[in-house]
Structure formats: C-alpha cells, structure tokens
PDB file of C-alpha atoms and ligand atoms in Angstrom:
ATOM      1  CA  MET A 134       0.000   0.000   0.000  1.00 73.00           C
ATOM      2  CA  GLY A 135       1.326   3.464  -0.957  1.00 94.00           C
ATOM      3  CA  ARG A 136       2.135   6.134   1.605  1.00 96.00           C
ATOM      4  CA  PHE A 137      -0.655   8.420   0.332  1.00 98.00           C
ATOM      5  CA  GLU A 138      -3.503   5.960  -0.225  1.00 98.00           C
ATOM      6  CA  GLY A 139      -6.855   7.719   0.242  1.00 97.00           C
ATOM      7  CA  ARG A 140      -5.339  11.216   0.350  1.00 98.00           C
ATOM      8  CA  THR A 141      -5.847  14.116  -2.081  1.00 98.00           C
ATOM      9  CA  ALA A 142      -2.974  16.458  -2.946  1.00 99.00           C
ATOM     10  CA  VAL A 143      -2.831  19.717  -4.916  1.00 99.00           C
ATOM     11  CA  VAL A 144       0.459  20.272  -6.766  1.00 99.00           C
ATOM     12  CA  SER A 145       1.251  23.637  -8.372  1.00 99.00           C
ATOM     13  CA  GLY A 146       3.863  24.152 -11.079  1.00 98.00           C
ATOM     14  CA  ALA A 147       2.920  20.654 -12.197  1.00 98.00           C
ATOM     15  CA  ALA A 148       3.314  21.154 -15.974  1.00 98.00           C
ATOM     16  CA  GLY A 149       6.914  19.940 -15.830  1.00 96.00           C
ATOM     17  CA  GLY A 150      10.115  19.785 -13.815  1.00 97.00           C
ATOM     18  CA  ILE A 151       9.930  19.346 -10.054  1.00 98.00           C
ATOM     19  CA  GLY A 152       6.163  19.852  -9.799  1.00 98.00           C
ATOM     20  CA  ARG A 153       5.466  17.109 -12.329  1.00 98.00           C
ATOM     21  CA  ALA A 154       7.906  14.736 -10.607  1.00 98.00           C
ATOM     22  CA  CYS A 155       6.190  15.357  -7.259  1.00 98.00           C
ATOM     23  CA  ALA A 156       2.728  14.816  -8.746  1.00 99.00           C
ATOM     24  CA  VAL A 157       3.776  11.539 -10.373  1.00 98.00           C
ATOM     25  CA  LEU A 158       5.444  10.202  -7.220  1.00 98.00           C
ATOM     26  CA  LEU A 159       2.491  11.086  -4.975  1.00 98.00           C
ATOM     27  CA  ALA A 160       0.103   9.434  -7.448  1.00 98.00           C
ATOM     28  CA  ASP A 161       2.342   6.361  -7.731  1.00 98.00           C
ATOM     29  CA  GLU A 162       2.043   6.100  -3.950  1.00 98.00           C
ATOM     30  CA  GLY A 163      -1.748   6.231  -3.940  1.00 98.00           C
ATOM     31  CA  ALA A 164      -2.672   9.928  -3.759  1.00 98.00           C
ATOM     32  CA  ARG A 165      -5.361  11.440  -5.943  1.00 98.00           C
ATOM     33  CA  VAL A 166      -3.581  14.439  -7.391  1.00 98.00           C
ATOM     34  CA  ALA A 167      -4.920  17.783  -8.595  1.00 99.00           C
ATOM     35  CA  VAL A 168      -2.278  19.202 -10.906  1.00 99.00           C
ATOM     36  CA  THR A 169      -2.311  22.925 -11.603  1.00 99.00           C
ATOM     37  CA  ASP A 170      -0.112  25.261 -13.657  1.00 98.00           C
ATOM     38  CA  ILE A 171      -0.452  28.289 -15.890  1.00 98.00           C
ATOM     39  CA  ALA A 172       0.826  26.105 -18.779  1.00 98.00           C
ATOM     40  CA  ALA A 173      -2.432  24.395 -19.754  1.00 98.00           C
ATOM     41  CA  GLU A 174      -0.990  21.878 -22.198  1.00 98.00           C
ATOM     42  CA  GLY A 175       1.788  20.758 -19.864  1.00 98.00           C
ATOM     43  CA  VAL A 176      -0.522  20.268 -16.940  1.00 98.00           C
ATOM     44  CA  ARG A 177      -2.848  18.129 -19.054  1.00 98.00           C
ATOM     45  CA  GLU A 178       0.172  16.051 -20.124  1.00 98.00           C
ATOM     46  CA  THR A 179       1.017  15.477 -16.462  1.00 98.00           C
ATOM     47  CA  MET A 180      -2.537  14.336 -15.790  1.00 98.00           C
ATOM     48  CA  GLU A 181      -2.344  11.935 -18.749  1.00 98.00           C
ATOM     49  CA  LEU A 182       1.031  10.641 -17.570  1.00 98.00           C
ATOM     50  CA  ILE A 183      -0.407   9.847 -14.142  1.00 98.00           C
ATOM     51  CA  THR A 184      -3.520   8.258 -15.596  1.00 98.00           C
ATOM     52  CA  ALA A 185      -1.415   6.106 -17.951  1.00 98.00           C
ATOM     53  CA  ARG A 186       0.523   4.828 -14.899  1.00 98.00           C
ATOM     54  CA  GLY A 187      -2.767   3.754 -13.291  1.00 98.00           C
ATOM     55  CA  GLY A 188      -3.113   6.772 -10.997  1.00 98.00           C
ATOM     56  CA  ARG A 189      -5.910   9.264 -10.463  1.00 98.00           C
ATOM     57  CA  ALA A 190      -5.427  12.929 -11.392  1.00 98.00           C
ATOM     58  CA  ALA A 191      -7.311  16.015 -12.540  1.00 98.00           C
ATOM     59  CA  ALA A 192      -5.807  19.001 -14.354  1.00 98.00           C
ATOM     60  CA  TYR A 193      -6.637  22.612 -13.495  1.00 98.00           C
ATOM     61  CA  PRO A 194      -4.905  25.251 -15.625  1.00 98.00           C
ATOM     62  CA  ALA A 195      -4.696  28.374 -13.445  1.00 98.00           C
ATOM     63  CA  ASP A 196      -2.577  31.383 -12.537  1.00 98.00           C
ATOM     64  CA  ILE A 197      -1.230  30.809  -9.025  1.00 98.00           C
ATOM     65  CA  THR A 198      -1.047  34.571  -8.411  1.00 98.00           C
ATOM     66  CA  SER A 199      -4.842  34.909  -8.439  1.00 98.00           C
ATOM     67  CA  GLY A 200      -6.550  34.244  -5.119  1.00 98.00           C
ATOM     68  CA  SER A 201      -9.896  33.507  -6.743  1.00 98.00           C
ATOM     69  CA  ALA A 202      -8.274  31.090  -9.227  1.00 98.00           C
ATOM     70  CA  VAL A 203      -6.523  29.234  -6.400  1.00 98.00           C
ATOM     71  CA  ARG A 204      -9.766  29.023  -4.407  1.00 98.00           C
ATOM     72  CA  ASP A 205     -11.512  27.585  -7.480  1.00 98.00           C
ATOM     73  CA  VAL A 206      -8.760  25.004  -8.064  1.00 98.00           C
ATOM     74  CA  VAL A 207      -8.783  23.737  -4.485  1.00 98.00           C
ATOM     75  CA  ALA A 208     -12.588  23.672  -4.358  1.00 98.00           C
ATOM     76  CA  ALA A 209     -12.778  21.751  -7.641  1.00 98.00           C
ATOM     77  CA  ALA A 210     -10.065  19.343  -6.475  1.00 98.00           C
ATOM     78  CA  GLU A 211     -11.968  18.601  -3.288  1.00 98.00           C
ATOM     79  CA  HIS A 212     -15.228  18.190  -5.188  1.00 98.00           C
ATOM     80  CA  GLU A 213     -13.748  15.823  -7.799  1.00 98.00           C
ATOM     81  CA  LEU A 214     -11.019  13.996  -5.874  1.00 98.00           C
ATOM     82  CA  GLY A 215     -12.000  14.105  -2.188  1.00 98.00           C
ATOM     83  CA  PRO A 216     -10.840  15.927   0.977  1.00 98.00           C
ATOM     84  CA  VAL A 217      -7.701  17.947   0.246  1.00 98.00           C
ATOM     85  CA  THR A 218      -5.070  17.568   2.990  1.00 98.00           C
ATOM     86  CA  LEU A 219      -1.725  17.720   1.126  1.00 99.00           C
ATOM     87  CA  THR A 220      -0.062  20.248  -1.151  1.00 99.00           C
ATOM     88  CA  VAL A 221       3.186  20.910  -2.974  1.00 99.00           C
ATOM     89  CA  ALA A 222       3.762  24.535  -4.015  1.00 99.00           C
ATOM     90  CA  ALA A 223       6.257  24.261  -6.875  1.00 98.00           C
ATOM     91  CA  ALA A 224       5.252  27.041  -9.286  1.00 98.00           C
ATOM     92  CA  GLY A 225       8.094  29.469  -9.758  1.00 98.00           C
ATOM     93  CA  ILE A 226       9.875  31.801 -12.155  1.00 97.00           C
ATOM     94  CA  MET A 227      13.451  33.067 -12.377  1.00 96.00           C
ATOM     95  CA  ARG A 228      15.306  35.599 -14.525  1.00 93.00           C
ATOM     96  CA  ASN A 229      18.953  36.656 -14.526  1.00 92.00           C
ATOM     97  CA  GLY A 230      20.189  40.168 -15.216  1.00 93.00           C
ATOM     98  CA  PRO A 231      22.251  43.016 -13.809  1.00 95.00           C
ATOM     99  CA  PHE A 232      20.950  44.218 -10.414  1.00 97.00           C
ATOM    100  CA  LEU A 233      20.697  47.826 -11.584  1.00 98.00           C
ATOM    101  CA  GLU A 234      18.449  46.743 -14.481  1.00 97.00           C
ATOM    102  CA  LEU A 235      15.998  44.757 -12.337  1.00 97.00           C
ATOM    103  CA  SER A 236      12.660  46.462 -13.046  1.00 98.00           C
ATOM    104  CA  GLU A 237       9.783  47.133 -10.686  1.00 98.00           C
ATOM    105  CA  ASP A 238       7.554  44.919 -12.854  1.00 98.00           C
ATOM    106  CA  GLY A 239      10.149  42.140 -12.787  1.00 98.00           C
ATOM    107  CA  TRP A 240      10.375  42.350  -8.994  1.00 98.00           C
ATOM    108  CA  ASP A 241       6.579  42.325  -8.637  1.00 98.00           C
ATOM    109  CA  SER A 242       6.026  39.345 -10.942  1.00 98.00           C
ATOM    110  CA  THR A 243       8.698  37.249  -9.214  1.00 98.00           C
ATOM    111  CA  MET A 244       7.206  37.992  -5.800  1.00 98.00           C
ATOM    112  CA  ALA A 245       3.689  37.310  -7.085  1.00 98.00           C
ATOM    113  CA  VAL A 246       4.459  33.836  -8.439  1.00 98.00           C
ATOM    114  CA  ASN A 247       7.173  32.650  -6.043  1.00 98.00           C
ATOM    115  CA  LEU A 248       5.930  34.066  -2.730  1.00 99.00           C
ATOM    116  CA  LYS A 249       2.303  35.177  -2.989  1.00 99.00           C
ATOM    117  CA  GLY A 250       1.517  32.034  -4.977  1.00 99.00           C
ATOM    118  CA  VAL A 251       2.783  29.851  -2.122  1.00 99.00           C
ATOM    119  CA  PHE A 252       0.829  31.892   0.430  1.00 99.00           C
ATOM    120  CA  LEU A 253      -2.425  31.639  -1.539  1.00 99.00           C
ATOM    121  CA  LEU A 254      -2.127  27.882  -2.076  1.00 99.00           C
ATOM    122  CA  PHE A 255      -1.014  27.191   1.489  1.00 99.00           C
ATOM    123  CA  GLN A 256      -3.840  29.214   2.999  1.00 98.00           C
ATOM    124  CA  GLU A 257      -6.526  27.580   0.883  1.00 98.00           C
ATOM    125  CA  VAL A 258      -5.259  24.027   1.408  1.00 98.00           C
ATOM    126  CA  ALA A 259      -4.676  24.687   5.125  1.00 98.00           C
ATOM    127  CA  ARG A 260      -8.321  25.748   5.522  1.00 98.00           C
ATOM    128  CA  ARG A 261      -9.378  22.376   4.094  1.00 98.00           C
ATOM    129  CA  ALA A 262      -6.735  20.326   5.932  1.00 98.00           C
ATOM    130  CA  SER A 263      -7.623  21.942   9.277  1.00 98.00           C
ATOM    131  CA  ALA A 264     -11.258  21.091   8.719  1.00 98.00           C
ATOM    132  CA  HIS A 265     -10.308  17.488   7.870  1.00 98.00           C
ATOM    133  CA  GLY A 266      -8.219  16.934  11.021  1.00 98.00           C
ATOM    134  CA  GLY A 267      -4.738  17.726   9.700  1.00 98.00           C
ATOM    135  CA  GLY A 268      -2.452  17.625   6.709  1.00 98.00           C
ATOM    136  CA  ALA A 269       0.918  18.617   5.325  1.00 99.00           C
ATOM    137  CA  LEU A 270       2.102  21.469   3.103  1.00 99.00           C
ATOM    138  CA  THR A 271       5.463  21.647   1.336  1.00 99.00           C
ATOM    139  CA  ALA A 272       6.893  24.512  -0.702  1.00 99.00           C
ATOM    140  CA  ILE A 273       9.787  24.369  -3.121  1.00 98.00           C
ATOM    141  CA  SER A 274      12.126  27.136  -1.981  1.00 98.00           C
ATOM    142  CA  SER A 275      15.776  27.071  -3.132  1.00 98.00           C
ATOM    143  CA  VAL A 276      19.322  27.249  -1.838  1.00 98.00           C
ATOM    144  CA  ALA A 277      19.132  30.711  -3.432  1.00 97.00           C
ATOM    145  CA  GLY A 278      16.940  31.635  -0.450  1.00 98.00           C
ATOM    146  CA  ARG A 279      19.840  30.852   1.898  1.00 96.00           C
ATOM    147  CA  GLY A 280      22.311  33.342   0.443  1.00 93.00           C
ATOM    148  CA  ALA A 281      22.997  36.019  -2.147  1.00 95.00           C
ATOM    149  CA  ARG A 282      22.280  35.938  -5.898  1.00 95.00           C
ATOM    150  CA  PRO A 283      23.642  39.165  -7.422  1.00 95.00           C
ATOM    151  CA  THR A 284      22.055  38.558 -10.829  1.00 94.00           C
ATOM    152  CA  SER A 285      18.688  37.384  -9.485  1.00 96.00           C
ATOM    153  CA  ALA A 286      18.089  39.340  -6.281  1.00 98.00           C
ATOM    154  CA  ASP A 287      14.311  39.177  -6.715  1.00 98.00           C
ATOM    155  CA  TYR A 288      14.417  35.380  -6.981  1.00 98.00           C
ATOM    156  CA  ALA A 289      16.696  34.948  -3.941  1.00 98.00           C
ATOM    157  CA  ALA A 290      14.533  37.315  -1.867  1.00 98.00           C
ATOM    158  CA  SER A 291      11.360  35.479  -2.895  1.00 98.00           C
ATOM    159  CA  LYS A 292      12.854  32.117  -1.905  1.00 98.00           C
ATOM    160  CA  ALA A 293      14.076  33.495   1.454  1.00 98.00           C
ATOM    161  CA  GLY A 294      10.516  34.752   1.867  1.00 98.00           C
ATOM    162  CA  VAL A 295       9.178  31.248   1.256  1.00 99.00           C
ATOM    163  CA  ILE A 296      11.348  29.878   4.091  1.00 98.00           C
ATOM    164  CA  SER A 297      10.031  32.613   6.400  1.00 98.00           C
ATOM    165  CA  LEU A 298       6.439  31.972   5.314  1.00 99.00           C
ATOM    166  CA  VAL A 299       6.860  28.247   5.972  1.00 98.00           C
ATOM    167  CA  ARG A 300       8.081  28.932   9.521  1.00 98.00           C
ATOM    168  CA  SER A 301       5.190  31.291  10.308  1.00 98.00           C
ATOM    169  CA  ALA A 302       2.553  29.052   8.728  1.00 99.00           C
ATOM    170  CA  ALA A 303       3.950  26.012  10.562  1.00 99.00           C
ATOM    171  CA  GLN A 304       3.575  27.712  13.924  1.00 98.00           C
ATOM    172  CA  ALA A 305       0.161  29.127  13.032  1.00 98.00           C
ATOM    173  CA  LEU A 306      -1.184  25.746  11.888  1.00 98.00           C
ATOM    174  CA  ALA A 307       0.507  23.346  14.319  1.00 98.00           C
ATOM    175  CA  ALA A 308      -2.471  23.225  16.677  1.00 98.00           C
ATOM    176  CA  ASP A 309      -4.593  22.045  13.723  1.00 98.00           C
ATOM    177  CA  GLN A 310      -2.086  19.237  13.031  1.00 98.00           C
ATOM    178  CA  VAL A 311      -1.072  20.789   9.730  1.00 98.00           C
ATOM    179  CA  ARG A 312       2.685  20.442   9.192  1.00 99.00           C
ATOM    180  CA  VAL A 313       4.484  22.930   6.931  1.00 99.00           C
ATOM    181  CA  ASN A 314       7.974  22.539   5.476  1.00 99.00           C
ATOM    182  CA  ALA A 315      10.155  23.727   2.603  1.00 99.00           C
ATOM    183  CA  VAL A 316      12.564  21.900   0.347  1.00 98.00           C
ATOM    184  CA  CYS A 317      15.545  23.875  -0.952  1.00 98.00           C
ATOM    185  CA  PRO A 318      16.939  22.255  -4.101  1.00 98.00           C
ATOM    186  CA  GLY A 319      20.356  23.085  -5.463  1.00 97.00           C
ATOM    187  CA  VAL A 320      20.826  22.763  -9.233  1.00 96.00           C
ATOM    188  CA  VAL A 321      18.031  20.668 -10.749  1.00 95.00           C
ATOM    189  CA  ASP A 322      17.908  19.245 -14.274  1.00 87.00           C
ATOM    190  CA  THR A 323      14.905  21.215 -15.542  1.00 88.00           C
ATOM    191  CA  GLU A 324      14.035  23.741 -18.224  1.00 87.00           C
ATOM    192  CA  MET A 325      14.436  26.505 -15.626  1.00 89.00           C
ATOM    193  CA  THR A 326      18.113  25.589 -15.167  1.00 92.00           C
ATOM    194  CA  GLN A 327      18.755  25.556 -18.924  1.00 91.00           C
ATOM    195  CA  ALA A 328      17.155  29.012 -19.219  1.00 91.00           C
ATOM    196  CA  ILE A 329      19.254  30.344 -16.307  1.00 90.00           C
ATOM    197  CA  HIS A 330      22.478  29.311 -18.031  1.00 91.00           C
ATOM    198  CA  ARG A 331      21.408  30.800 -21.359  1.00 93.00           C
ATOM    199  CA  GLU A 332      20.941  34.133 -19.522  1.00 90.00           C
ATOM    200  CA  ARG A 333      24.077  33.878 -17.362  1.00 89.00           C
ATOM    201  CA  ALA A 334      26.182  32.984 -20.406  1.00 92.00           C
ATOM    202  CA  VAL A 335      25.256  36.313 -21.989  1.00 91.00           C
ATOM    203  CA  LEU A 336      26.120  38.199 -18.778  1.00 89.00           C
ATOM    204  CA  ASP A 337      29.469  36.394 -18.369  1.00 91.00           C
ATOM    205  CA  GLY A 338      30.454  36.284 -22.064  1.00 93.00           C
ATOM    206  CA  ILE A 339      30.716  32.475 -22.139  1.00 94.00           C
ATOM    207  CA  THR A 340      28.632  29.649 -23.605  1.00 94.00           C
ATOM    208  CA  PRO A 341      25.613  28.189 -21.760  1.00 94.00           C
ATOM    209  CA  GLU A 342      27.530  24.890 -21.529  1.00 93.00           C
ATOM    210  CA  GLU A 343      30.485  26.630 -19.834  1.00 94.00           C
ATOM    211  CA  SER A 344      28.146  28.451 -17.459  1.00 93.00           C
ATOM    212  CA  TYR A 345      26.473  25.147 -16.521  1.00 93.00           C
ATOM    213  CA  ALA A 346      29.825  23.357 -16.092  1.00 93.00           C
ATOM    214  CA  ARG A 347      31.084  26.145 -13.786  1.00 92.00           C
ATOM    215  CA  GLN A 348      28.076  25.703 -11.532  1.00 92.00           C
ATOM    216  CA  VAL A 349      28.296  21.899 -11.463  1.00 95.00           C
ATOM    217  CA  ALA A 350      32.010  22.162 -10.532  1.00 95.00           C
ATOM    218  CA  LYS A 351      30.958  23.861  -7.256  1.00 95.00           C
ATOM    219  CA  ILE A 352      28.706  20.964  -6.169  1.00 97.00           C
ATOM    220  CA  PRO A 353      30.477  18.590  -3.739  1.00 97.00           C
ATOM    221  CA  LEU A 354      28.603  15.525  -5.081  1.00 98.00           C
ATOM    222  CA  GLY A 355      29.787  16.560  -8.564  1.00 96.00           C
ATOM    223  CA  ARG A 356      26.437  16.466 -10.344  1.00 96.00           C
ATOM    224  CA  THR A 357      23.033  18.108 -10.526  1.00 96.00           C
ATOM    225  CA  VAL A 358      19.941  16.635  -8.875  1.00 97.00           C
ATOM    226  CA  SER A 359      17.026  15.123 -10.793  1.00 97.00           C
ATOM    227  CA  PRO A 360      13.443  16.307 -10.263  1.00 98.00           C
ATOM    228  CA  ALA A 361      12.642  12.752  -9.099  1.00 98.00           C
ATOM    229  CA  GLU A 362      15.259  12.986  -6.335  1.00 98.00           C
ATOM    230  CA  VAL A 363      13.791  16.286  -5.133  1.00 98.00           C
ATOM    231  CA  ALA A 364      10.335  14.676  -5.200  1.00 98.00           C
ATOM    232  CA  GLU A 365      11.555  11.914  -2.857  1.00 98.00           C
ATOM    233  CA  THR A 366      12.310  14.484  -0.136  1.00 98.00           C
ATOM    234  CA  VAL A 367       9.011  16.261  -0.751  1.00 99.00           C
ATOM    235  CA  ALA A 368       7.128  12.966  -0.441  1.00 98.00           C
ATOM    236  CA  PHE A 369       8.988  12.108   2.774  1.00 98.00           C
ATOM    237  CA  LEU A 370       8.026  15.462   4.314  1.00 98.00           C
ATOM    238  CA  LEU A 371       4.374  14.941   3.335  1.00 98.00           C
ATOM    239  CA  SER A 372       4.322  11.366   4.619  1.00 98.00           C
ATOM    240  CA  PRO A 373       3.558   9.964   8.080  1.00 97.00           C
ATOM    241  CA  ALA A 374       7.292   9.177   8.430  1.00 98.00           C
ATOM    242  CA  ALA A 375       7.800  12.938   8.907  1.00 98.00           C
ATOM    243  CA  SER A 376       5.025  13.216  11.520  1.00 98.00           C
ATOM    244  CA  TYR A 377       7.194  15.247  13.942  1.00 98.00           C
ATOM    245  CA  ILE A 378       8.835  17.497  11.331  1.00 98.00           C
ATOM    246  CA  THR A 379       7.407  20.974  10.847  1.00 99.00           C
ATOM    247  CA  ALA A 380       8.751  24.525  10.245  1.00 98.00           C
ATOM    248  CA  GLN A 381      11.887  23.164   8.562  1.00 98.00           C
ATOM    249  CA  ALA A 382      13.682  23.926   5.288  1.00 98.00           C
ATOM    250  CA  VAL A 383      15.595  20.931   3.960  1.00 98.00           C
ATOM    251  CA  ASN A 384      18.440  21.393   1.468  1.00 98.00           C
ATOM    252  CA  VAL A 385      18.591  18.865  -1.391  1.00 98.00           C
ATOM    253  CA  CYS A 386      21.708  20.223  -3.000  1.00 98.00           C
ATOM    254  CA  GLY A 387      24.556  17.707  -3.069  1.00 98.00           C
ATOM    255  CA  GLY A 388      26.384  19.574  -0.298  1.00 97.00           C
ATOM    256  CA  LEU A 389      26.312  23.013  -1.971  1.00 95.00           C
ATOM    257  CA  GLU A 390      24.777  24.702   1.100  1.00 94.00           C
ATOM    258  CA  MET A 391      25.125  23.542   4.697  1.00 92.00           C
ATOM    259  CA  ASP A 392      22.848  25.958   6.604  1.00 88.00           C
TER     260      ASP A 392
HETATM  261  N1  NAD B 489      15.649  24.225 -11.522  1.00 51.90           N
HETATM  262  C1  NAD B 489      16.369  24.461 -10.437  1.00 51.90           C
HETATM  263  O1  NAD B 489      17.599  24.326 -10.435  1.00 51.90           O
HETATM  264  C2  NAD B 489      15.693  24.887  -9.162  1.00 51.90           C
HETATM  265  C3  NAD B 489      16.482  25.002  -8.018  1.00 51.90           C
HETATM  266  C4  NAD B 489      15.884  25.394  -6.816  1.00 51.90           C
HETATM  267  C5  NAD B 489      14.532  25.657  -6.767  1.00 51.90           C
HETATM  268  N2  NAD B 489      13.777  25.537  -7.897  1.00 51.90           N
HETATM  269  C6  NAD B 489      12.344  25.836  -7.763  1.00 51.90           C
HETATM  270  O2  NAD B 489      11.621  24.664  -8.067  1.00 51.90           O
HETATM  271  C7  NAD B 489      10.316  25.029  -8.535  1.00 51.90           C
HETATM  272  C8  NAD B 489      10.046  24.269  -9.821  1.00 51.90           C
HETATM  273  O3  NAD B 489      10.969  24.709 -10.809  1.00 51.90           O
HETATM  274  P1  NAD B 489      11.469  23.783 -12.018  1.00 51.90           P
HETATM  275  O4  NAD B 489      12.932  23.754 -11.959  1.00 51.90           O
HETATM  276  O5  NAD B 489      10.690  22.522 -12.022  1.00 51.90           O
HETATM  277  O6  NAD B 489      11.118  24.733 -13.244  1.00 51.90           O
HETATM  278  P2  NAD B 489       9.926  24.701 -14.304  1.00 51.90           P
HETATM  279  O7  NAD B 489      10.055  25.974 -15.038  1.00 51.90           O
HETATM  280  O8  NAD B 489       9.933  23.425 -15.028  1.00 51.90           O
HETATM  281  O9  NAD B 489       8.609  24.725 -13.376  1.00 51.90           O
HETATM  282  C9  NAD B 489       8.004  25.891 -12.898  1.00 51.90           C
HETATM  283  C10 NAD B 489       6.532  25.824 -13.260  1.00 51.90           C
HETATM  284  O10 NAD B 489       5.852  26.953 -12.691  1.00 51.90           O
HETATM  285  C11 NAD B 489       4.853  27.318 -13.615  1.00 51.90           C
HETATM  286  N3  NAD B 489       4.404  28.700 -13.414  1.00 51.90           N
HETATM  287  C12 NAD B 489       5.093  29.839 -13.699  1.00 51.90           C
HETATM  288  N4  NAD B 489       4.318  30.898 -13.454  1.00 51.90           N
HETATM  289  C13 NAD B 489       3.117  30.439 -13.006  1.00 51.90           C
HETATM  290  C14 NAD B 489       1.906  31.056 -12.603  1.00 51.90           C
HETATM  291  N5  NAD B 489       1.739  32.393 -12.596  1.00 51.90           N
HETATM  292  N6  NAD B 489       0.873  30.265 -12.205  1.00 51.90           N
HETATM  293  C15 NAD B 489       1.011  28.922 -12.213  1.00 51.90           C
HETATM  294  N7  NAD B 489       2.123  28.275 -12.604  1.00 51.90           N
HETATM  295  C16 NAD B 489       3.175  29.028 -12.985  1.00 51.90           C
HETATM  296  C17 NAD B 489       5.515  27.146 -14.979  1.00 51.90           C
HETATM  297  O11 NAD B 489       4.572  27.082 -16.031  1.00 51.90           O
HETATM  298  C18 NAD B 489       6.303  25.866 -14.781  1.00 51.90           C
HETATM  299  O12 NAD B 489       5.584  24.726 -15.202  1.00 51.90           O
HETATM  300  C19 NAD B 489      10.334  26.552  -8.709  1.00 51.90           C
HETATM  301  O13 NAD B 489       9.700  27.163  -7.609  1.00 51.90           O
HETATM  302  C20 NAD B 489      11.812  26.872  -8.731  1.00 51.90           C
HETATM  303  O14 NAD B 489      12.064  28.183  -8.307  1.00 51.90           O
HETATM  304  C21 NAD B 489      14.323  25.145  -9.093  1.00 51.90           C
END
C-alpha cells in the first residue's frame, strides 16, 4: 500500500520539472492528485502521464497569483477527488540580469508567483486540511533563499521569503495538526536551469555549456539533482514518516549549502 492511499494532494507548477515529478510520485504512492499550472498543455500532459501509470489525477490550468483562481482550483479538487489535505507549491519563475536593471515589474512578478503564490495555495489548502483533522504542506524554496544571488536578487529574496512563510505558517497551523515545510533544491535538471544558463552565459560572455559546467564544478557531489530525487524528499516530508517534522527547510543540494 502506498504512503498516500486515500489522500488528495494539490500540486502547483505541475506542468513539468519538479512539480510534475512530485505529482507523479504522490500518485504512484496512492494519492489522488490535482495538478495545476499556468501552462495548460503541460498540466494536461502530467494528468495523462499519471492516468497512464494507473493513478488518479485532474488538471486545473490556473494562474497561481490569483486568489480567486486558487480558491476555485482547491474547491474543484476537493469536489472531484476528495478531501484535500496535502499540497506541494512548486510554481516558480526566475530571470537573470544586472541588479541595476531589475525592473519594478520584474520584482513584482517574481514575488507574485514565487511568494504570494505559495501563500495563496497554502492558505486555501490549510483551511481544508484543518477542517479534515490535519495535513501537510510543502513549498519548493531554493538554496538561493539561503544566500545572495547578485544577478537574481528578486528570486533569492522570494525564496528566502518562502522559508520565512513556511516557519510562520507552521507555527500558526501546528495546533490544527497541519505540518508545513520547505525543500531547498540546489541545481536541478529542468528547463528553468537551462534558461538560467542561457541568460548567465550572456552576462558572463561564455557559452551556456560553460556556465552550466562552472556551476556543477561547485557541487560537492559533482552532479546536478534530478526532479525525481527532489520529489523523494518532498514525499517524505508529506508522509507519516515525517510526523514530527514541521517549520523546517531541507536542502537537497549535493552539499552546496550547509545551513
Ligand atoms: N531548476 C532548479 O535548479 C531549481 C532550483 C531550486 C529551486 N527551484 C524551484 O523549483 C520550482 C520548480 O521549478 P522547475 O525547476 O521545475 O522549473 P519549471 O520551469 O519546469 O517549473 C516551474 C513551473 O511553474 C509554472 N508557473 C510559472 N508561473 C506560473 C503562474 N503564474 N501560475 C502557475 N504556474 C506558474 C511554470 O509554467 C512551470 O511549469 C520553482 O519554484 C523553482 O524556483 C528550481
């Protein structure tokens, strides 16, 4: 029997990358999974992938920065798939550029997706989970939230904000038996990482391959992490095996960060 048999989870950013890997793993382990993303085609593909593996999923294309859209997604998930008690907040965006050229609009959109989006999803799922006797919420932060990122200050600040939000929400929701944690990946093999190195290569006057190789050279384990490996830590934190873990941010980074 899977770890999430009989449970319903909402996964944002589920059109690809880490969000998709989390959705697939939770479904493989018995959860009914509501997958949501602004990328409508990708999120439907994730639903089809889960269904083809014998799992149960429903796709809800939506913008995570809209409170009413998030409320509709969680309500529809509960209506179609059963009581919602688990969530993974994985939607995120990142751009690289000189600090002095970071625009007000760029700052606002990063904060809206990466920080407000987590807040909106957490609050809506927590309302349901509290009413159902408990649950678990996990956000994908980043090791970028632990330190400085001179060419993506908005991103690093948003991810530090996610760690802070997780701590506050965990304390606020503990009495309702809702656990809240963050996972901080290092360098993950996803489209986001490829895009980052295309942008950094321009800034540094090197090729995207050189930019990528420079970053990998800094990782003690000597390689990037797969979305499936990140999903394993997310699933652990959502599972009963993590029943006493809340308000934590766990690095999954091959030794890149230690705090
Ligand atoms: N790739 C990495 O190296 C890395 C490292 C640390 C943390 N992360 C974080 O992991 C999470 C997943 O990233 P990924 O690497 O899988 O990249 P990804 O680009 O594959 O996934 C991000 C998803 O978020 C979705 N999204 C963007 N804006 C949205 C919006 N307004 N509403 C709903 N969905 C929206 C995108 O469509 C995309 O499917 C992100 O929060 C990212 O910041 C990634």
